[in-house]
Amino acid sequence: MHVIGGSASTALAERISRELGNAPFGLPFVKRFPDGELYVRVGGRISGDDVVLVQSTRTDQDFLEMILLEDAIREAGAKRLFVVVPYFGYARQDRPFFPGEPVSARAMSRHVELDADGVVTVDLHSSDTLGVFRKPAFEASGIPAIARLLRERPVDLLVSPDKGGVERAKRMAAILDKPWMALEKRRIDSEHVELTLPKELPMSLEGKHLVIVDDVISTGGTIVEAAKLLKRQRAGALAAACTHGLFLRDAFERIKAVCDGLYSTDTLDNPAEKASVAPDIAQILRRDLGAQ
Ligand code: R5P
């Protein structure tokens, strides 16, 4: 088996190759033609072998690179191709909100799987998107990775910033054997939210170590508001943890100004303290897709 890391996921791809028993690991050559078109070339002897391609699709260029790499890997004679998309871009538009809009998550899924024998992704915006794949598709969770990291740190209570994240907080709480609570969130616009405490708190928050757990941190608005609210309750220490750390614009600095710790998985490159999802992805590749 070979692992190839697209330019959006080189570090995670290398970690996955180690988890797969030090499978041969390679980086493709990627450049732009003078007219702006993308050029890729894969090296190594992959003919007749299973190949795992790892590439998050945060930008349109990442997506295009993945499509070209899939074709190049097929052209080079790979036996089977498993595509790992750690952060699946466009997944948030999973239904038309207004007439005339596409289901972007479906459109992208169809292209991702075109040359693939199987797909693995991590914490999709909605797990329902797995249903649009025609090839075997699996979703790893970022929760076990974050839990492995939090196990080494003091945690009194896990906090979901909204009702939508309750299952995530519950799962993390079960792994760490800690209580959880969910805030009430009202979105004002794409950058602003209003958060309130639940009617009944599971404990006094004074002096406690609280960890706010979310799937994605984008503008940071949700985490910053949650941290301010919890600080007003005299929380002792605050940390934020997410699977996908996009940290748009100055989100990282704004969160660091109100939180003592900031953790994310390695589905995206960012300056947060990292927990790797490589073991969880490698397990799915071996156990569910039979990669060898
Ligand atoms: C929303 O439903 C998600 O779980 C996140 O809370 C949201 O995407 C975070 O966005 P932002 O960082 O822009 O507040």
PDB file of C-alpha atoms and ligand atoms in Angstrom:
ATOM      1  CA  MET A   1       0.000   0.000   0.000  1.00  0.00           C
ATOM      2  CA  HIS A   2       1.190   3.535  -0.781  1.00  0.00           C
ATOM      3  CA  VAL A   3       0.089   6.820   0.768  1.00  0.00           C
ATOM      4  CA  ILE A   4       0.198  10.020  -1.273  1.00  0.00           C
ATOM      5  CA  GLY A   5      -0.269  13.381   0.427  1.00  0.00           C
ATOM      6  CA  GLY A   6      -1.865  16.192  -1.540  1.00  0.00           C
ATOM      7  CA  SER A   7      -0.478  19.641  -0.806  1.00  0.00           C
ATOM      8  CA  ALA A   8      -3.337  20.463   1.627  1.00  0.00           C
ATOM      9  CA  SER A   9      -2.673  17.392   3.806  1.00  0.00           C
ATOM     10  CA  THR A  10       1.015  16.456   3.689  1.00  0.00           C
ATOM     11  CA  ALA A  11       1.585  16.145   7.461  1.00  0.00           C
ATOM     12  CA  LEU A  12      -1.556  14.117   8.123  1.00  0.00           C
ATOM     13  CA  ALA A  13      -0.833  11.862   5.120  1.00  0.00           C
ATOM     14  CA  GLU A  14       2.588  11.060   6.552  1.00  0.00           C
ATOM     15  CA  ARG A  15       1.043  10.251   9.937  1.00  0.00           C
ATOM     16  CA  ILE A  16      -1.487   7.961   8.231  1.00  0.00           C
ATOM     17  CA  SER A  17       1.336   6.155   6.408  1.00  0.00           C
ATOM     18  CA  ARG A  18       3.031   5.554   9.778  1.00  0.00           C
ATOM     19  CA  GLU A  19      -0.226   4.236  11.245  1.00  0.00           C
ATOM     20  CA  LEU A  20      -0.461   1.865   8.269  1.00  0.00           C
ATOM     21  CA  GLY A  21       2.792   0.206   9.276  1.00  0.00           C
ATOM     22  CA  ASN A  22       5.111   2.719   7.572  1.00  0.00           C
ATOM     23  CA  ALA A  23       3.479   2.300   4.168  1.00  0.00           C
ATOM     24  CA  PRO A  24       5.600   3.956   1.444  1.00  0.00           C
ATOM     25  CA  PHE A  25       4.764   7.662   1.489  1.00  0.00           C
ATOM     26  CA  GLY A  26       5.109  10.147  -1.360  1.00  0.00           C
ATOM     27  CA  LEU A  27       4.380  13.763  -2.205  1.00  0.00           C
ATOM     28  CA  PRO A  28       3.328  14.625  -5.743  1.00  0.00           C
ATOM     29  CA  PHE A  29       4.958  17.350  -7.789  1.00  0.00           C
ATOM     30  CA  VAL A  30       2.496  20.230  -8.124  1.00  0.00           C
ATOM     31  CA  LYS A  31       2.971  23.428 -10.116  1.00  0.00           C
ATOM     32  CA  ARG A  32       1.056  25.902 -12.239  1.00  0.00           C
ATOM     33  CA  PHE A  33       1.406  26.286 -15.993  1.00  0.00           C
ATOM     34  CA  PRO A  34       2.055  29.841 -17.187  1.00  0.00           C
ATOM     35  CA  ASP A  35      -1.647  30.176 -18.091  1.00  0.00           C
ATOM     36  CA  GLY A  36      -2.593  29.340 -14.477  1.00  0.00           C
ATOM     37  CA  GLU A  37      -3.704  25.749 -15.002  1.00  0.00           C
ATOM     38  CA  LEU A  38      -2.655  23.200 -12.399  1.00  0.00           C
ATOM     39  CA  TYR A  39      -0.105  20.458 -13.161  1.00  0.00           C
ATOM     40  CA  VAL A  40       0.489  17.377 -10.974  1.00  0.00           C
ATOM     41  CA  ARG A  41       2.730  14.334 -11.259  1.00  0.00           C
ATOM     42  CA  VAL A  42       2.936  11.320  -8.935  1.00  0.00           C
ATOM     43  CA  GLY A  43       6.180   9.394  -8.530  1.00  0.00           C
ATOM     44  CA  GLY A  44       7.032   5.988  -7.076  1.00  0.00           C
ATOM     45  CA  ARG A  45       6.100   2.506  -8.236  1.00  0.00           C
ATOM     46  CA  ILE A  46       2.414   2.264  -7.435  1.00  0.00           C
ATOM     47  CA  SER A  47       1.337   0.002 -10.293  1.00  0.00           C
ATOM     48  CA  GLY A  48      -0.683  -2.955  -8.990  1.00  0.00           C
ATOM     49  CA  ASP A  49      -0.802  -1.629  -5.406  1.00  0.00           C
ATOM     50  CA  ASP A  50      -3.517  -0.077  -3.249  1.00  0.00           C
ATOM     51  CA  VAL A  51      -3.033   3.684  -2.980  1.00  0.00           C
ATOM     52  CA  VAL A  52      -4.395   6.053  -0.323  1.00  0.00           C
ATOM     53  CA  LEU A  53      -4.653   9.688  -1.450  1.00  0.00           C
ATOM     54  CA  VAL A  54      -5.045  12.228   1.375  1.00  0.00           C
ATOM     55  CA  GLN A  55      -6.241  15.729   0.517  1.00  0.00           C
ATOM     56  CA  SER A  56      -8.495  18.152   2.387  1.00  0.00           C
ATOM     57  CA  THR A  57     -10.601  20.274   0.066  1.00  0.00           C
ATOM     58  CA  ARG A  58     -10.696  23.586   1.860  1.00  0.00           C
ATOM     59  CA  THR A  59     -10.061  25.621  -1.308  1.00  0.00           C
ATOM     60  CA  ASP A  60     -11.122  25.163  -4.917  1.00  0.00           C
ATOM     61  CA  GLN A  61      -7.467  24.582  -5.818  1.00  0.00           C
ATOM     62  CA  ASP A  62      -7.253  21.764  -3.237  1.00  0.00           C
ATOM     63  CA  PHE A  63     -10.304  20.193  -4.827  1.00  0.00           C
ATOM     64  CA  LEU A  64      -8.941  20.468  -8.351  1.00  0.00           C
ATOM     65  CA  GLU A  65      -5.586  19.049  -7.240  1.00  0.00           C
ATOM     66  CA  MET A  66      -7.383  16.049  -5.761  1.00  0.00           C
ATOM     67  CA  ILE A  67      -9.298  15.349  -8.992  1.00  0.00           C
ATOM     68  CA  LEU A  68      -6.087  15.536 -11.056  1.00  0.00           C
ATOM     69  CA  LEU A  69      -4.181  13.360  -8.558  1.00  0.00           C
ATOM     70  CA  GLU A  70      -6.904  10.708  -8.662  1.00  0.00           C
ATOM     71  CA  ASP A  71      -6.566  10.528 -12.432  1.00  0.00           C
ATOM     72  CA  ALA A  72      -2.762  10.449 -12.241  1.00  0.00           C
ATOM     73  CA  ILE A  73      -2.859   7.608  -9.682  1.00  0.00           C
ATOM     74  CA  ARG A  74      -5.220   5.602 -11.890  1.00  0.00           C
ATOM     75  CA  GLU A  75      -3.046   6.306 -14.911  1.00  0.00           C
ATOM     76  CA  ALA A  76      -0.028   5.013 -12.979  1.00  0.00           C
ATOM     77  CA  GLY A  77      -1.813   1.666 -12.588  1.00  0.00           C
ATOM     78  CA  ALA A  78      -2.952   1.639  -8.942  1.00  0.00           C
ATOM     79  CA  LYS A  79      -4.917  -1.497  -8.050  1.00  0.00           C
ATOM     80  CA  ARG A  80      -7.400   0.328  -5.836  1.00  0.00           C
ATOM     81  CA  LEU A  81      -7.599   3.989  -4.864  1.00  0.00           C
ATOM     82  CA  PHE A  82      -8.924   5.108  -1.489  1.00  0.00           C
ATOM     83  CA  VAL A  83      -9.463   8.834  -1.176  1.00  0.00           C
ATOM     84  CA  VAL A  84      -9.223  10.412   2.294  1.00  0.00           C
ATOM     85  CA  VAL A  85     -10.763  13.894   2.510  1.00  0.00           C
ATOM     86  CA  PRO A  86     -10.030  14.971   6.122  1.00  0.00           C
ATOM     87  CA  TYR A  87     -11.851  18.311   5.769  1.00  0.00           C
ATOM     88  CA  PHE A  88     -14.606  18.103   3.176  1.00  0.00           C
ATOM     89  CA  GLY A  89     -15.178  21.555   1.707  1.00  0.00           C
ATOM     90  CA  TYR A  90     -18.627  22.569   0.413  1.00  0.00           C
ATOM     91  CA  ALA A  91     -20.267  20.131   2.864  1.00  0.00           C
ATOM     92  CA  ARG A  92     -22.264  22.889   4.551  1.00  0.00           C
ATOM     93  CA  GLN A  93     -24.498  23.460   1.507  1.00  0.00           C
ATOM     94  CA  ASP A  94     -26.181  20.086   1.925  1.00  0.00           C
ATOM     95  CA  ARG A  95     -29.572  21.227   0.623  1.00  0.00           C
ATOM     96  CA  PRO A  96     -30.900  24.099  -1.464  1.00  0.00           C
ATOM     97  CA  PHE A  97     -31.768  26.893   0.955  1.00  0.00           C
ATOM     98  CA  PHE A  98     -33.208  29.020  -1.873  1.00  0.00           C
ATOM     99  CA  PRO A  99     -34.635  28.020  -5.266  1.00  0.00           C
ATOM    100  CA  GLY A 100     -31.954  27.701  -7.931  1.00  0.00           C
ATOM    101  CA  GLU A 101     -29.152  26.638  -5.554  1.00  0.00           C
ATOM    102  CA  PRO A 102     -27.149  23.397  -5.917  1.00  0.00           C
ATOM    103  CA  VAL A 103     -26.672  20.714  -3.288  1.00  0.00           C
ATOM    104  CA  SER A 104     -22.953  21.478  -3.246  1.00  0.00           C
ATOM    105  CA  ALA A 105     -22.118  18.618  -0.849  1.00  0.00           C
ATOM    106  CA  ARG A 106     -23.641  16.148  -3.318  1.00  0.00           C
ATOM    107  CA  ALA A 107     -21.961  17.702  -6.372  1.00  0.00           C
ATOM    108  CA  MET A 108     -18.549  17.547  -4.695  1.00  0.00           C
ATOM    109  CA  SER A 109     -19.073  14.004  -3.370  1.00  0.00           C
ATOM    110  CA  ARG A 110     -19.810  12.726  -6.869  1.00  0.00           C
ATOM    111  CA  HIS A 111     -16.560  14.172  -8.189  1.00  0.00           C
ATOM    112  CA  VAL A 112     -14.490  12.995  -5.229  1.00  0.00           C
ATOM    113  CA  GLU A 113     -15.628   9.399  -5.700  1.00  0.00           C
ATOM    114  CA  LEU A 114     -15.345   9.360  -9.500  1.00  0.00           C
ATOM    115  CA  ASP A 115     -11.995   7.515  -9.616  1.00  0.00           C
ATOM    116  CA  ALA A 116     -12.114   6.134  -6.070  1.00  0.00           C
ATOM    117  CA  ASP A 117     -12.867   2.654  -4.730  1.00  0.00           C
ATOM    118  CA  GLY A 118     -13.720   4.115  -1.339  1.00  0.00           C
ATOM    119  CA  VAL A 119     -13.813   7.439   0.489  1.00  0.00           C
ATOM    120  CA  VAL A 120     -13.011   8.364   4.090  1.00  0.00           C
ATOM    121  CA  THR A 121     -13.774  11.748   5.586  1.00  0.00           C
ATOM    122  CA  VAL A 122     -13.936  13.227   9.094  1.00  0.00           C
ATOM    123  CA  ASP A 123     -16.878  14.869  10.885  1.00  0.00           C
ATOM    124  CA  LEU A 124     -18.984  15.968   7.930  1.00  0.00           C
ATOM    125  CA  HIS A 125     -21.250  18.959   8.471  1.00  0.00           C
ATOM    126  CA  SER A 126     -24.102  16.438   8.203  1.00  0.00           C
ATOM    127  CA  SER A 127     -23.561  12.676   8.191  1.00  0.00           C
ATOM    128  CA  ASP A 128     -26.494  12.463   5.733  1.00  0.00           C
ATOM    129  CA  THR A 129     -24.024  13.481   3.026  1.00  0.00           C
ATOM    130  CA  LEU A 130     -22.523   9.964   3.272  1.00  0.00           C
ATOM    131  CA  GLY A 131     -25.768   8.786   1.686  1.00  0.00           C
ATOM    132  CA  VAL A 132     -25.053  10.525  -1.619  1.00  0.00           C
ATOM    133  CA  PHE A 133     -21.874   8.510  -2.293  1.00  0.00           C
ATOM    134  CA  ARG A 134     -22.298   5.550  -4.633  1.00  0.00           C
ATOM    135  CA  LYS A 135     -18.968   4.034  -3.575  1.00  0.00           C
ATOM    136  CA  PRO A 136     -18.274   2.839   0.008  1.00  0.00           C
ATOM    137  CA  ALA A 137     -17.885   5.982   2.127  1.00  0.00           C
ATOM    138  CA  PHE A 138     -17.020   6.269   5.830  1.00  0.00           C
ATOM    139  CA  GLU A 139     -16.851   9.099   8.340  1.00  0.00           C
ATOM    140  CA  ALA A 140     -14.266   9.130  11.125  1.00  0.00           C
ATOM    141  CA  SER A 141     -14.943  11.200  14.226  1.00  0.00           C
ATOM    142  CA  GLY A 142     -12.577  13.801  15.632  1.00  0.00           C
ATOM    143  CA  ILE A 143     -13.897  13.172  19.143  1.00  0.00           C
ATOM    144  CA  PRO A 144     -11.611  10.237  20.102  1.00  0.00           C
ATOM    145  CA  ALA A 145      -8.532  12.201  18.957  1.00  0.00           C
ATOM    146  CA  ILE A 146      -9.489  15.278  20.994  1.00  0.00           C
ATOM    147  CA  ALA A 147     -10.343  13.037  23.957  1.00  0.00           C
ATOM    148  CA  ARG A 148      -6.870  11.449  23.790  1.00  0.00           C
ATOM    149  CA  LEU A 149      -5.424  14.955  24.154  1.00  0.00           C
ATOM    150  CA  LEU A 150      -7.829  16.154  26.853  1.00  0.00           C
ATOM    151  CA  ARG A 151      -7.190  13.049  28.942  1.00  0.00           C
ATOM    152  CA  GLU A 152      -3.820  14.590  29.820  1.00  0.00           C
ATOM    153  CA  ARG A 153      -5.404  17.858  30.984  1.00  0.00           C
ATOM    154  CA  PRO A 154      -7.706  18.980  33.814  1.00  0.00           C
ATOM    155  CA  VAL A 155     -11.351  18.950  32.655  1.00  0.00           C
ATOM    156  CA  ASP A 156     -14.405  19.414  34.888  1.00  0.00           C
ATOM    157  CA  LEU A 157     -17.142  20.003  32.319  1.00  0.00           C
ATOM    158  CA  LEU A 158     -17.584  19.716  28.529  1.00  0.00           C
ATOM    159  CA  VAL A 159     -19.662  22.435  26.894  1.00  0.00           C
ATOM    160  CA  SER A 160     -21.417  22.302  23.540  1.00  0.00           C
ATOM    161  CA  PRO A 161     -22.038  25.834  22.218  1.00  0.00           C
ATOM    162  CA  ASP A 162     -25.380  24.764  20.732  1.00  0.00           C
ATOM    163  CA  LYS A 163     -28.052  22.071  20.781  1.00  0.00           C
ATOM    164  CA  GLY A 164     -26.738  20.703  17.463  1.00  0.00           C
ATOM    165  CA  GLY A 165     -23.519  19.659  19.176  1.00  0.00           C
ATOM    166  CA  VAL A 166     -25.118  17.751  22.056  1.00  0.00           C
ATOM    167  CA  GLU A 167     -24.253  14.287  20.718  1.00  0.00           C
ATOM    168  CA  ARG A 168     -20.638  15.373  20.237  1.00  0.00           C
ATOM    169  CA  ALA A 169     -20.363  16.707  23.804  1.00  0.00           C
ATOM    170  CA  LYS A 170     -22.103  13.605  25.168  1.00  0.00           C
ATOM    171  CA  ARG A 171     -19.709  11.305  23.323  1.00  0.00           C
ATOM    172  CA  MET A 172     -16.671  13.232  24.561  1.00  0.00           C
ATOM    173  CA  ALA A 173     -18.109  13.261  28.094  1.00  0.00           C
ATOM    174  CA  ALA A 174     -18.627   9.488  27.977  1.00  0.00           C
ATOM    175  CA  ILE A 175     -15.021   8.846  26.871  1.00  0.00           C
ATOM    176  CA  LEU A 176     -13.606  11.152  29.550  1.00  0.00           C
ATOM    177  CA  ASP A 177     -16.201  10.218  32.159  1.00  0.00           C
ATOM    178  CA  LYS A 178     -17.083  13.884  32.773  1.00  0.00           C
ATOM    179  CA  PRO A 179     -20.376  15.817  32.792  1.00  0.00           C
ATOM    180  CA  TRP A 180     -21.520  17.991  29.873  1.00  0.00           C
ATOM    181  CA  MET A 181     -23.947  20.825  29.151  1.00  0.00           C
ATOM    182  CA  ALA A 182     -25.195  22.616  26.040  1.00  0.00           C
ATOM    183  CA  LEU A 183     -25.646  26.364  25.584  1.00  0.00           C
ATOM    184  CA  GLU A 184     -28.502  27.885  23.594  1.00  0.00           C
ATOM    185  CA  LYS A 185     -27.306  29.554  20.390  1.00  0.00           C
ATOM    186  CA  ARG A 186     -29.123  32.057  18.214  1.00  0.00           C
ATOM    187  CA  ARG A 187     -27.292  33.022  15.034  1.00  0.00           C
ATOM    188  CA  ILE A 188     -27.636  36.742  14.262  1.00  0.00           C
ATOM    189  CA  ASP A 189     -25.608  36.678  11.019  1.00  0.00           C
ATOM    190  CA  SER A 190     -22.659  34.698   9.572  1.00  0.00           C
ATOM    191  CA  GLU A 191     -20.239  36.299  12.059  1.00  0.00           C
ATOM    192  CA  HIS A 192     -22.357  36.979  15.141  1.00  0.00           C
ATOM    193  CA  VAL A 193     -24.201  34.703  17.545  1.00  0.00           C
ATOM    194  CA  GLU A 194     -26.058  35.160  20.812  1.00  0.00           C
ATOM    195  CA  LEU A 195     -25.522  32.511  23.490  1.00  0.00           C
ATOM    196  CA  THR A 196     -27.353  31.823  26.735  1.00  0.00           C
ATOM    197  CA  LEU A 197     -26.859  29.344  29.582  1.00  0.00           C
ATOM    198  CA  PRO A 198     -29.231  26.390  30.011  1.00  0.00           C
ATOM    199  CA  LYS A 199     -31.935  26.874  32.654  1.00  0.00           C
ATOM    200  CA  GLU A 200     -30.274  24.321  34.941  1.00  0.00           C
ATOM    201  CA  LEU A 201     -26.508  24.059  35.233  1.00  0.00           C
ATOM    202  CA  PRO A 202     -24.994  20.623  35.993  1.00  0.00           C
ATOM    203  CA  MET A 203     -22.669  22.289  38.572  1.00  0.00           C
ATOM    204  CA  SER A 204     -21.481  25.680  39.744  1.00  0.00           C
ATOM    205  CA  LEU A 205     -19.014  26.880  37.079  1.00  0.00           C
ATOM    206  CA  GLU A 206     -16.953  28.929  39.521  1.00  0.00           C
ATOM    207  CA  GLY A 207     -13.280  27.948  39.399  1.00  0.00           C
ATOM    208  CA  LYS A 208     -13.938  24.972  37.082  1.00  0.00           C
ATOM    209  CA  HIS A 209     -11.947  23.841  34.026  1.00  0.00           C
ATOM    210  CA  LEU A 210     -14.361  24.054  31.093  1.00  0.00           C
ATOM    211  CA  VAL A 211     -13.775  22.840  27.535  1.00  0.00           C
ATOM    212  CA  ILE A 212     -16.022  24.118  24.736  1.00  0.00           C
ATOM    213  CA  VAL A 213     -16.281  21.440  22.043  1.00  0.00           C
ATOM    214  CA  ASP A 214     -17.374  22.202  18.463  1.00  0.00           C
ATOM    215  CA  ASP A 215     -17.084  20.490  15.077  1.00  0.00           C
ATOM    216  CA  VAL A 216     -15.807  23.534  13.165  1.00  0.00           C
ATOM    217  CA  ILE A 217     -14.288  26.837  14.260  1.00  0.00           C
ATOM    218  CA  SER A 218     -14.695  29.248  11.410  1.00  0.00           C
ATOM    219  CA  THR A 219     -14.878  32.982  12.238  1.00  0.00           C
ATOM    220  CA  GLY A 220     -14.459  32.116  15.934  1.00  0.00           C
ATOM    221  CA  GLY A 221     -17.618  34.088  16.785  1.00  0.00           C
ATOM    222  CA  THR A 222     -19.286  31.123  18.498  1.00  0.00           C
ATOM    223  CA  ILE A 223     -16.291  30.236  20.696  1.00  0.00           C
ATOM    224  CA  VAL A 224     -15.543  33.858  21.664  1.00  0.00           C
ATOM    225  CA  GLU A 225     -19.153  34.474  22.739  1.00  0.00           C
ATOM    226  CA  ALA A 226     -19.290  31.151  24.616  1.00  0.00           C
ATOM    227  CA  ALA A 227     -16.033  31.959  26.418  1.00  0.00           C
ATOM    228  CA  LYS A 228     -17.277  35.425  27.441  1.00  0.00           C
ATOM    229  CA  LEU A 229     -20.505  33.949  28.782  1.00  0.00           C
ATOM    230  CA  LEU A 230     -18.688  31.249  30.781  1.00  0.00           C
ATOM    231  CA  LYS A 231     -16.154  33.750  32.137  1.00  0.00           C
ATOM    232  CA  ARG A 232     -19.026  35.820  33.528  1.00  0.00           C
ATOM    233  CA  GLN A 233     -19.892  32.708  35.551  1.00  0.00           C
ATOM    234  CA  ARG A 234     -16.349  32.839  37.004  1.00  0.00           C
ATOM    235  CA  ALA A 235     -15.082  29.728  35.205  1.00  0.00           C
ATOM    236  CA  GLY A 236     -11.547  28.942  36.396  1.00  0.00           C
ATOM    237  CA  ALA A 237      -9.960  27.957  33.063  1.00  0.00           C
ATOM    238  CA  LEU A 238     -11.379  27.799  29.565  1.00  0.00           C
ATOM    239  CA  ALA A 239     -10.298  25.794  26.544  1.00  0.00           C
ATOM    240  CA  ALA A 240     -11.821  25.341  23.091  1.00  0.00           C
ATOM    241  CA  ALA A 241     -11.533  22.184  21.010  1.00  0.00           C
ATOM    242  CA  CYS A 242     -12.722  21.403  17.502  1.00  0.00           C
ATOM    243  CA  THR A 243     -12.277  18.852  14.745  1.00  0.00           C
ATOM    244  CA  HIS A 244     -11.798  21.334  11.894  1.00  0.00           C
ATOM    245  CA  GLY A 245      -9.923  24.536  12.732  1.00  0.00           C
ATOM    246  CA  LEU A 246     -10.450  26.941   9.842  1.00  0.00           C
ATOM    247  CA  PHE A 247      -9.647  30.010  11.979  1.00  0.00           C
ATOM    248  CA  LEU A 248     -10.634  32.609   9.399  1.00  0.00           C
ATOM    249  CA  ARG A 249      -8.956  36.002   9.531  1.00  0.00           C
ATOM    250  CA  ASP A 250      -7.971  36.801  13.167  1.00  0.00           C
ATOM    251  CA  ALA A 251     -10.111  34.031  14.723  1.00  0.00           C
ATOM    252  CA  PHE A 252      -7.111  32.267  16.269  1.00  0.00           C
ATOM    253  CA  GLU A 253      -5.875  35.404  18.066  1.00  0.00           C
ATOM    254  CA  ARG A 254      -9.394  36.382  19.202  1.00  0.00           C
ATOM    255  CA  ILE A 255      -9.954  32.952  20.722  1.00  0.00           C
ATOM    256  CA  LYS A 256      -6.513  32.867  22.355  1.00  0.00           C
ATOM    257  CA  ALA A 257      -7.376  36.202  24.002  1.00  0.00           C
ATOM    258  CA  VAL A 258     -10.303  34.592  25.871  1.00  0.00           C
ATOM    259  CA  CYS A 259      -9.311  30.900  26.143  1.00  0.00           C
ATOM    260  CA  ASP A 260      -6.334  29.352  27.945  1.00  0.00           C
ATOM    261  CA  GLY A 261      -6.131  26.388  25.553  1.00  0.00           C
ATOM    262  CA  LEU A 262      -7.057  25.891  21.887  1.00  0.00           C
ATOM    263  CA  TYR A 263      -7.037  22.404  20.397  1.00  0.00           C
ATOM    264  CA  SER A 264      -7.955  21.001  16.995  1.00  0.00           C
ATOM    265  CA  THR A 265      -7.382  17.811  15.073  1.00  0.00           C
ATOM    266  CA  ASP A 266      -4.966  17.778  12.141  1.00  0.00           C
ATOM    267  CA  THR A 267      -7.598  17.728   9.355  1.00  0.00           C
ATOM    268  CA  LEU A 268      -6.402  21.259   8.507  1.00  0.00           C
ATOM    269  CA  ASP A 269      -3.087  23.029   9.017  1.00  0.00           C
ATOM    270  CA  ASN A 270      -3.416  25.707  11.711  1.00  0.00           C
ATOM    271  CA  PRO A 271      -1.469  26.922  14.776  1.00  0.00           C
ATOM    272  CA  ALA A 272      -3.689  25.210  17.401  1.00  0.00           C
ATOM    273  CA  GLU A 273      -2.343  22.423  19.594  1.00  0.00           C
ATOM    274  CA  LYS A 274      -3.046  19.251  17.643  1.00  0.00           C
ATOM    275  CA  ALA A 275      -4.655  15.866  18.195  1.00  0.00           C
ATOM    276  CA  SER A 276      -4.172  13.534  15.233  1.00  0.00           C
ATOM    277  CA  VAL A 277      -7.003  11.675  13.541  1.00  0.00           C
ATOM    278  CA  ALA A 278      -4.450   9.472  11.718  1.00  0.00           C
ATOM    279  CA  PRO A 279      -5.124   6.373  13.909  1.00  0.00           C
ATOM    280  CA  ASP A 280      -8.888   6.704  13.395  1.00  0.00           C
ATOM    281  CA  ILE A 281      -8.553   7.091   9.612  1.00  0.00           C
ATOM    282  CA  ALA A 282      -6.047   4.220   9.347  1.00  0.00           C
ATOM    283  CA  GLN A 283      -8.437   1.977  11.261  1.00  0.00           C
ATOM    284  CA  ILE A 284     -11.259   2.664   8.768  1.00  0.00           C
ATOM    285  CA  LEU A 285      -8.930   2.120   5.796  1.00  0.00           C
ATOM    286  CA  ARG A 286      -7.885  -1.280   7.137  1.00  0.00           C
ATOM    287  CA  ARG A 287     -11.059  -2.505   8.835  1.00  0.00           C
ATOM    288  CA  ASP A 288     -13.843  -1.130   6.616  1.00  0.00           C
ATOM    289  CA  LEU A 289     -12.183  -0.713   3.230  1.00  0.00           C
ATOM    290  CA  GLY A 290      -9.709  -3.603   3.438  1.00  0.00           C
ATOM    291  CA  ALA A 291      -6.793  -1.463   2.256  1.00  0.00           C
ATOM    292  CA  GLN A 292      -3.594  -3.493   2.116  1.00  0.00           C
TER     293      GLN A 292
HETATM  294  C1  R5P B   1     -22.437  25.464  13.672  1.00  0.00           C
HETATM  295  O1  R5P B   1     -23.458  24.842  13.636  1.00  0.00           O
HETATM  296  C2  R5P B   1     -21.112  24.796  13.881  1.00  0.00           C
HETATM  297  O2  R5P B   1     -21.213  23.709  14.737  1.00  0.00           O
HETATM  298  C3  R5P B   1     -20.101  25.793  14.433  1.00  0.00           C
HETATM  299  O3  R5P B   1     -20.534  26.204  15.719  1.00  0.00           O
HETATM  300  C4  R5P B   1     -19.933  26.994  13.567  1.00  0.00           C
HETATM  301  O4  R5P B   1     -19.677  26.599  12.236  1.00  0.00           O
HETATM  302  C5  R5P B   1     -18.795  27.853  14.068  1.00  0.00           C
HETATM  303  O5  R5P B   1     -18.687  28.965  13.264  1.00  0.00           O
HETATM  304  P1  R5P B   1     -17.993  30.303  13.794  1.00  0.00           P
HETATM  305  O6  R5P B   1     -16.604  29.938  14.261  1.00  0.00           O
HETATM  306  O7  R5P B   1     -17.974  31.190  12.575  1.00  0.00           O
HETATM  307  O8  R5P B   1     -18.837  30.858  14.883  1.00  0.00           O
END
